[in-house]
Amino acid sequence: AGVMRAPRDRHRDRTDRVCVAILLGVIVGALAATYQQRSWAGAGREVVSTIGFEESGRRADRTGDAMMDPGGALALTPEPAMPTDVSVDPKLRELVLKTRSKDRGEVMLGLANGVMICQNTKICWWDGGNILQSFLEVTWRRLGVRNLILAVLDDETETYMAKHWPDVPTFRSDLKIPDAQQGTHPANKVSTLKYDLLRQFIATGTGVLITDLDLVYVSNPFENLHRDADIEGQTDGFSREWAHGKFGGIDDKTMGWGGGGLYAQVFTINVGCMYVRPTARSTMLMARVAHRMATEQAWDQQVFNEECMFPAHGEQKTGLVSIRILDYLKFANSKTFFRSERNRFIPGDKSAKSDTPIMIHMNYHPDKHKRMLCLIARYHDGKLNACDDFPGGSEPGT
């Protein structure tokens, strides 16, 4: 026989049951609210197109992370979807998918014509020297960058590559230099083609490191990218402030009390060393630049920076990409290396190992090939003082 409980014990049991019921109700209610919130977020948000890497290629993965009220401002101006109107050359697509890196799906893309070979010194402006050969000697042969594709733009370069560098993946583009660029500098003519090419590469879901040839890679640049922005580019700036941006000011005394004001200054991105993530915003940027190069005579790097860095205003759809500036001391232009930060790099036998750059771009000096050779000797052949006698500028004593 059981023991009869006191009335106080029975009252405690009822109280416990009521508390349990209330607790269960709270938990169920919270779960229902969370489910409803996620349903609203999924129904109300325009999903940003991202690129997911697969063995068979990249695909558009329409997913998003942020939860938001369906009535938010994003519903009024949705995030862009990846454009689907880009036509990719079938042979180029096959080459890209075959060549890009297996881990991240990325390629290095260079453009070359007979000017870079410089067999005719009248058409190159750096006192002779085969820039294409020196670039490939370092990038392909010494560093072993195998996800390199070279777009050859004329018969001379195609023949040269087949004879001297048959293992380097090449592609003969059928893109034509726009009529608007006739009469411009030969280097500018070549550069105008890169933006349509980049659109095609991006359409395959491939990340692209676009590279000029008048530079020397000291180490593999793919090992030193952040990949957190649409555009990750080398700066033409030669100090921390010029590379990263700074404020200037005005003092208009005719305004009296309100005569002060600030403005932002930052050096341009160099399109000769720039990583482009395969995003909707980056491909739309390339489309805008390609359109302008096809319709107006202009320097492509200036056009690119106008479209990339100026804020959107009125009907002008600029300023829509995210930007990262590569470390100006690691991805250095030649003014940084030979002039503004000379004491950091020269003399070579006094330079700290921690100051070793990843790349040096000969964009500030006309004796491009001679400086490339000294850098190859220093960083790849161990001749530490090979560059010490070069002046800071283009003239002796500078």
Coordinates of C-alpha atoms in Angstrom, one line a residue:
A1 CA 0.0 0.0 0.0
G2 CA 1.2 3.5 -0.8
V3 CA 1.7 6.3 1.6
M4 CA -0.8 9.1 1.3
R5 CA 0.9 12.4 0.5
A6 CA 0.1 15.6 2.4
P7 CA -2.0 18.3 0.7
R8 CA 1.2 20.5 0.5
D9 CA 3.0 17.8 -1.6
R10 CA 0.0 17.5 -4.0
H11 CA 0.0 21.3 -4.4
R12 CA 3.8 21.3 -5.1
D13 CA 3.2 18.6 -7.9
R14 CA 0.5 20.8 -9.5
T15 CA 2.8 23.8 -9.4
D16 CA 5.7 21.8 -11.0
R17 CA 3.4 20.6 -13.8
V18 CA 2.3 24.2 -14.5
C19 CA 5.9 25.4 -14.7
V20 CA 6.9 22.7 -17.1
A21 CA 3.9 23.5 -19.3
I22 CA 4.8 27.2 -19.3
L23 CA 8.5 26.4 -20.2
L24 CA 7.4 24.2 -23.1
G25 CA 5.1 26.8 -24.3
V26 CA 8.0 29.4 -24.3
I27 CA 10.3 27.0 -26.2
V28 CA 7.7 26.2 -28.9
G29 CA 6.8 29.8 -29.3
A30 CA 10.5 30.8 -29.8
L31 CA 11.0 28.1 -32.4
A32 CA 7.9 29.2 -34.3
A33 CA 9.0 32.8 -34.3
T34 CA 12.5 31.9 -35.5
Y35 CA 11.0 29.8 -38.3
Q36 CA 8.7 32.6 -39.3
Q37 CA 11.5 35.1 -39.3
R38 CA 13.7 32.9 -41.6
S39 CA 10.7 32.4 -43.9
W40 CA 10.2 36.2 -44.2
A41 CA 14.0 36.7 -44.8
G42 CA 14.0 34.0 -47.5
A43 CA 10.9 35.3 -49.2
G44 CA 11.9 39.0 -49.1
R45 CA 15.5 39.1 -49.9
E46 CA 17.1 39.3 -53.4
V47 CA 19.9 36.8 -53.3
V48 CA 23.4 37.9 -54.3
S49 CA 24.9 35.6 -56.9
T50 CA 28.1 34.0 -55.7
I51 CA 30.4 31.5 -57.4
G52 CA 30.9 28.0 -56.0
F53 CA 33.8 25.9 -57.4
E54 CA 33.0 22.4 -58.5
E55 CA 35.1 19.8 -60.4
S56 CA 33.0 20.4 -63.6
G57 CA 33.3 24.1 -63.3
R58 CA 31.8 26.9 -61.3
R59 CA 28.1 27.5 -60.9
A60 CA 25.9 30.3 -59.6
D61 CA 25.0 29.4 -56.0
R62 CA 22.1 31.7 -55.1
T63 CA 22.4 31.7 -51.3
G64 CA 22.8 34.5 -48.8
D65 CA 23.7 34.8 -45.2
A66 CA 22.0 37.9 -43.8
M67 CA 18.4 37.8 -42.5
M68 CA 16.4 40.9 -43.0
D69 CA 12.9 42.2 -42.9
P70 CA 11.3 41.7 -46.4
G71 CA 10.2 45.3 -46.3
G72 CA 13.7 46.6 -46.1
A73 CA 15.5 48.9 -48.5
L74 CA 17.2 46.0 -50.2
A75 CA 13.9 45.0 -51.7
L76 CA 13.8 48.4 -53.4
T77 CA 17.2 48.1 -55.1
P78 CA 18.1 44.4 -55.2
E79 CA 21.6 43.1 -55.3
P80 CA 22.7 42.4 -58.9
A81 CA 22.6 38.9 -60.3
M82 CA 25.4 37.6 -62.5
P83 CA 24.9 38.7 -66.1
T84 CA 24.0 36.0 -68.5
D85 CA 24.5 37.8 -71.8
V86 CA 28.3 37.2 -72.0
S87 CA 29.3 35.0 -74.9
V88 CA 32.4 32.9 -74.2
D89 CA 34.6 31.5 -77.0
P90 CA 34.2 27.7 -76.8
K91 CA 38.0 27.1 -77.2
L92 CA 38.7 29.7 -74.6
R93 CA 36.3 28.1 -72.2
E94 CA 37.9 24.7 -72.7
L95 CA 41.4 26.2 -72.1
V96 CA 40.3 28.1 -69.0
L97 CA 38.7 25.1 -67.3
K98 CA 41.7 23.0 -68.2
T99 CA 44.3 25.5 -67.0
R100 CA 42.9 27.1 -63.9
S101 CA 44.2 26.1 -60.5
K102 CA 42.4 23.0 -59.1
D103 CA 42.2 24.4 -55.5
R104 CA 40.7 27.9 -56.2
G105 CA 39.8 28.0 -59.9
E106 CA 42.1 30.9 -60.8
V107 CA 44.3 31.9 -63.7
M108 CA 47.0 34.4 -64.5
L109 CA 46.2 36.2 -67.8
G110 CA 48.8 38.1 -69.8
L111 CA 48.4 39.8 -73.2
A112 CA 51.3 39.9 -75.6
N113 CA 52.1 41.2 -79.1
G114 CA 55.3 41.7 -81.1
V115 CA 56.1 44.9 -79.1
M116 CA 56.8 42.7 -76.1
I117 CA 59.3 40.6 -78.0
C118 CA 61.0 43.8 -79.4
Q119 CA 62.8 42.2 -82.3
N120 CA 62.2 45.6 -84.0
T121 CA 63.6 48.2 -81.6
K122 CA 61.7 50.9 -83.5
I123 CA 58.4 49.7 -82.1
C124 CA 59.5 49.3 -78.4
W125 CA 60.5 52.2 -76.2
W126 CA 62.8 50.6 -73.7
D127 CA 66.1 50.4 -75.6
G128 CA 65.5 46.9 -76.7
G129 CA 65.2 43.6 -74.9
N130 CA 62.7 40.7 -75.0
I131 CA 60.3 41.5 -72.1
L132 CA 58.1 38.5 -73.0
Q133 CA 61.0 36.1 -72.7
S134 CA 62.2 37.5 -69.3
F135 CA 58.6 37.4 -68.0
L136 CA 58.2 33.7 -68.9
E137 CA 61.7 32.8 -67.7
V138 CA 60.7 33.9 -64.2
T139 CA 57.0 33.3 -64.0
W140 CA 56.7 30.0 -65.9
R141 CA 60.1 28.4 -65.6
R142 CA 61.5 29.5 -62.2
L143 CA 58.3 30.1 -60.1
G144 CA 56.4 27.3 -61.9
V145 CA 53.1 29.2 -62.3
R146 CA 51.2 26.7 -64.3
N147 CA 47.8 28.4 -64.3
L148 CA 49.1 31.0 -66.7
I149 CA 47.3 31.8 -70.0
L150 CA 48.9 34.1 -72.6
A151 CA 46.6 35.8 -75.0
V152 CA 48.6 36.3 -78.2
L153 CA 47.5 39.1 -80.5
D154 CA 49.5 38.8 -83.7
D155 CA 51.3 36.2 -85.9
E156 CA 54.7 37.1 -84.7
T157 CA 53.9 36.3 -81.1
E158 CA 52.0 33.2 -81.9
T159 CA 55.0 31.9 -83.9
Y160 CA 57.4 32.9 -81.2
M161 CA 55.4 31.1 -78.5
A162 CA 55.0 27.9 -80.6
K163 CA 58.8 27.8 -81.2
H164 CA 60.3 28.8 -77.9
W165 CA 57.5 28.2 -75.3
P166 CA 55.3 25.4 -76.6
D167 CA 54.2 24.3 -73.2
V168 CA 52.7 27.6 -72.1
P169 CA 48.9 27.7 -72.7
T170 CA 48.2 30.3 -75.3
F171 CA 45.0 31.7 -76.9
R172 CA 44.7 33.6 -80.1
S173 CA 42.0 36.1 -79.5
D174 CA 39.8 37.2 -82.4
L175 CA 38.9 40.4 -80.6
K176 CA 39.6 43.5 -82.7
I177 CA 41.1 46.7 -81.4
P178 CA 38.2 49.2 -81.4
D179 CA 38.2 51.8 -84.2
A180 CA 38.0 54.5 -81.5
Q181 CA 41.5 53.5 -80.4
Q182 CA 43.2 53.8 -83.7
G183 CA 46.1 56.2 -83.5
T184 CA 46.7 55.7 -79.8
H185 CA 49.8 54.3 -78.1
P186 CA 50.5 50.7 -79.0
A187 CA 50.4 49.6 -75.4
N188 CA 47.0 51.2 -75.0
K189 CA 45.7 49.4 -78.0
V190 CA 46.6 46.1 -76.5
S191 CA 45.1 47.0 -73.1
T192 CA 41.7 47.9 -74.6
L193 CA 41.1 44.2 -75.3
K194 CA 41.6 42.9 -71.8
Y195 CA 38.1 44.0 -70.5
D196 CA 36.1 41.9 -73.0
L197 CA 38.5 39.0 -72.3
L198 CA 38.0 39.4 -68.6
R199 CA 34.2 39.3 -69.1
Q200 CA 34.6 35.9 -70.8
F201 CA 36.9 34.6 -68.0
I202 CA 34.5 35.7 -65.3
A203 CA 31.6 34.1 -67.1
T204 CA 33.3 30.7 -66.5
G205 CA 33.5 31.4 -62.8
T206 CA 37.2 31.9 -62.9
G207 CA 39.2 34.3 -60.7
V208 CA 41.7 36.2 -62.9
L209 CA 45.0 37.8 -62.0
I210 CA 45.6 40.1 -65.0
T211 CA 49.2 40.9 -65.5
D212 CA 51.4 43.1 -67.6
L213 CA 54.7 41.5 -68.8
D214 CA 57.1 44.3 -67.7
L215 CA 57.2 43.1 -64.1
V216 CA 59.2 40.6 -62.1
Y217 CA 57.5 38.2 -59.7
V218 CA 59.8 37.3 -56.8
S219 CA 57.3 34.8 -55.5
N220 CA 54.0 33.3 -56.5
P221 CA 51.4 36.1 -56.2
F222 CA 48.5 33.8 -55.7
E223 CA 49.9 32.9 -52.3
N224 CA 49.5 36.6 -51.2
L225 CA 46.0 37.6 -52.2
H226 CA 43.2 38.3 -49.8
R227 CA 40.2 37.6 -52.1
D228 CA 37.8 39.7 -50.1
A229 CA 37.0 42.3 -52.7
D230 CA 35.7 42.4 -56.3
I231 CA 38.9 44.1 -57.4
E232 CA 42.3 43.7 -55.7
G233 CA 44.8 45.8 -57.5
Q234 CA 48.3 47.2 -57.4
T235 CA 48.5 50.9 -56.7
D236 CA 50.4 53.5 -58.7
G237 CA 51.0 55.3 -55.4
F238 CA 54.5 55.4 -53.9
S239 CA 53.8 56.1 -50.3
R240 CA 51.4 54.8 -47.7
E241 CA 49.2 57.8 -47.9
W242 CA 49.1 57.9 -51.7
A243 CA 48.4 54.2 -51.9
H244 CA 45.8 54.0 -49.2
G245 CA 44.2 57.4 -49.6
K246 CA 44.4 60.7 -47.7
F247 CA 42.4 63.9 -47.2
G248 CA 43.4 67.2 -48.5
G249 CA 41.8 70.5 -47.6
I250 CA 40.9 73.9 -48.9
D251 CA 40.6 77.3 -47.2
D252 CA 38.4 79.6 -49.2
K253 CA 38.8 82.9 -47.4
T254 CA 36.1 84.6 -49.5
M255 CA 33.6 82.3 -47.7
G256 CA 34.6 83.5 -44.2
W257 CA 33.6 81.1 -41.5
G258 CA 32.5 78.4 -44.0
G259 CA 35.6 78.5 -46.1
G260 CA 37.1 75.1 -45.1
G261 CA 36.6 71.8 -46.7
L262 CA 38.1 68.3 -47.1
Y263 CA 38.5 66.2 -50.2
A264 CA 39.8 62.7 -50.7
Q265 CA 42.9 61.8 -52.7
V266 CA 44.1 58.3 -53.7
F267 CA 46.3 57.1 -56.5
T268 CA 45.0 55.0 -59.4
I269 CA 44.8 51.2 -59.5
N270 CA 47.2 49.9 -62.0
V271 CA 45.3 47.5 -64.4
G272 CA 48.6 45.8 -65.2
C273 CA 48.6 43.8 -61.9
M274 CA 45.0 43.3 -60.7
Y275 CA 43.1 40.3 -59.3
V276 CA 39.4 40.2 -60.4
R277 CA 37.0 38.0 -58.5
P278 CA 34.2 36.4 -60.6
T279 CA 31.3 38.4 -59.2
A280 CA 28.3 40.2 -60.8
R281 CA 29.7 43.6 -59.9
S282 CA 33.1 42.9 -61.4
T283 CA 31.7 41.7 -64.7
M284 CA 29.4 44.7 -64.9
L285 CA 32.4 46.9 -64.3
M286 CA 34.3 45.2 -67.2
A287 CA 31.3 45.7 -69.4
R288 CA 31.2 49.4 -68.7
V289 CA 34.9 49.9 -69.4
A290 CA 34.7 47.8 -72.6
H291 CA 31.8 49.9 -73.8
R292 CA 33.7 53.1 -73.2
M293 CA 36.8 51.9 -74.9
A294 CA 34.8 50.9 -77.9
T295 CA 33.1 54.3 -78.2
E296 CA 35.7 56.9 -77.1
Q297 CA 39.4 57.4 -77.5
A298 CA 40.9 57.3 -74.0
W299 CA 43.5 55.7 -71.8
D300 CA 42.0 52.5 -70.6
Q301 CA 43.6 52.8 -67.1
Q302 CA 42.0 56.2 -66.6
V303 CA 38.6 54.9 -67.8
F304 CA 38.8 51.9 -65.5
N305 CA 39.6 54.0 -62.5
E306 CA 36.8 56.4 -63.3
E307 CA 34.3 53.5 -63.5
C308 CA 35.8 51.7 -60.5
M309 CA 36.5 54.4 -58.0
F310 CA 34.2 57.4 -58.6
P311 CA 30.9 57.2 -56.7
A312 CA 27.7 56.6 -58.5
H313 CA 25.7 59.8 -59.2
G314 CA 22.6 60.5 -61.1
E315 CA 22.3 58.0 -63.9
Q316 CA 26.0 57.1 -63.7
K317 CA 26.3 53.6 -62.4
T318 CA 29.9 53.8 -61.2
G319 CA 31.4 53.0 -57.8
L320 CA 29.6 49.7 -57.4
V321 CA 32.5 47.4 -56.8
S322 CA 34.5 46.7 -53.6
I323 CA 38.2 47.5 -53.8
R324 CA 41.3 46.3 -52.0
I325 CA 44.7 47.9 -52.7
L326 CA 47.5 45.4 -52.7
D327 CA 50.4 46.2 -50.2
Y328 CA 52.4 48.9 -52.0
L329 CA 55.6 47.6 -50.5
K330 CA 55.0 44.0 -51.6
F331 CA 53.4 44.6 -54.9
A332 CA 55.7 47.5 -55.7
N333 CA 55.8 49.8 -58.6
S334 CA 59.3 50.8 -59.8
K335 CA 59.1 54.3 -58.3
T336 CA 58.4 52.8 -54.9
F337 CA 61.3 50.4 -55.3
F338 CA 63.9 52.6 -56.9
R339 CA 62.9 56.0 -55.5
S340 CA 60.5 56.6 -52.7
E341 CA 61.4 53.6 -50.6
R342 CA 64.9 53.2 -52.0
N343 CA 66.6 53.0 -48.6
R344 CA 64.4 50.0 -47.8
F345 CA 65.5 48.0 -50.8
I346 CA 68.9 49.4 -51.8
P347 CA 71.7 48.6 -51.2
G348 CA 70.6 45.0 -51.7
D349 CA 73.0 43.4 -49.3
K350 CA 71.7 45.7 -46.5
S351 CA 68.0 45.1 -47.2
A352 CA 66.1 43.1 -44.6
K353 CA 64.6 39.8 -45.7
S354 CA 61.2 40.9 -44.4
D355 CA 61.3 43.7 -47.0
T356 CA 61.5 41.3 -49.9
P357 CA 58.7 42.2 -52.3
I358 CA 56.4 39.8 -54.1
M359 CA 56.4 41.8 -57.4
I360 CA 58.1 44.8 -58.9
H361 CA 56.4 46.5 -61.9
M362 CA 58.5 48.6 -64.2
N363 CA 55.7 51.1 -64.9
Y364 CA 57.6 54.3 -63.9
H365 CA 60.8 53.8 -65.9
P366 CA 61.5 53.7 -69.6
D367 CA 64.6 51.3 -69.3
K368 CA 62.1 48.6 -68.5
H369 CA 64.0 45.5 -69.6
K370 CA 67.4 46.5 -68.0
R371 CA 65.7 47.0 -64.7
M372 CA 63.9 43.7 -65.1
L373 CA 67.2 41.9 -65.6
C374 CA 68.8 43.5 -62.5
L375 CA 65.8 42.4 -60.4
I376 CA 66.0 38.8 -61.8
A377 CA 69.7 38.8 -61.0
R378 CA 69.1 40.0 -57.5
Y379 CA 66.1 38.0 -56.4
H380 CA 66.5 34.9 -58.5
D381 CA 70.2 34.6 -59.0
G382 CA 71.4 35.9 -55.6
K383 CA 73.3 38.9 -56.9
L384 CA 72.2 41.1 -54.1
N385 CA 73.6 44.4 -55.4
A386 CA 72.6 44.0 -59.0
C387 CA 70.2 47.0 -58.9
D388 CA 72.2 49.3 -56.7
D389 CA 73.6 51.5 -59.6
F390 CA 70.3 52.3 -61.2
P391 CA 69.1 55.8 -60.5
G392 CA 65.9 56.6 -58.7
G393 CA 64.3 58.3 -61.7
S394 CA 64.9 57.9 -65.4
E395 CA 67.9 60.2 -65.5
P396 CA 71.4 59.8 -63.9
G397 CA 71.5 61.5 -60.5
T398 CA 67.8 61.3 -59.8

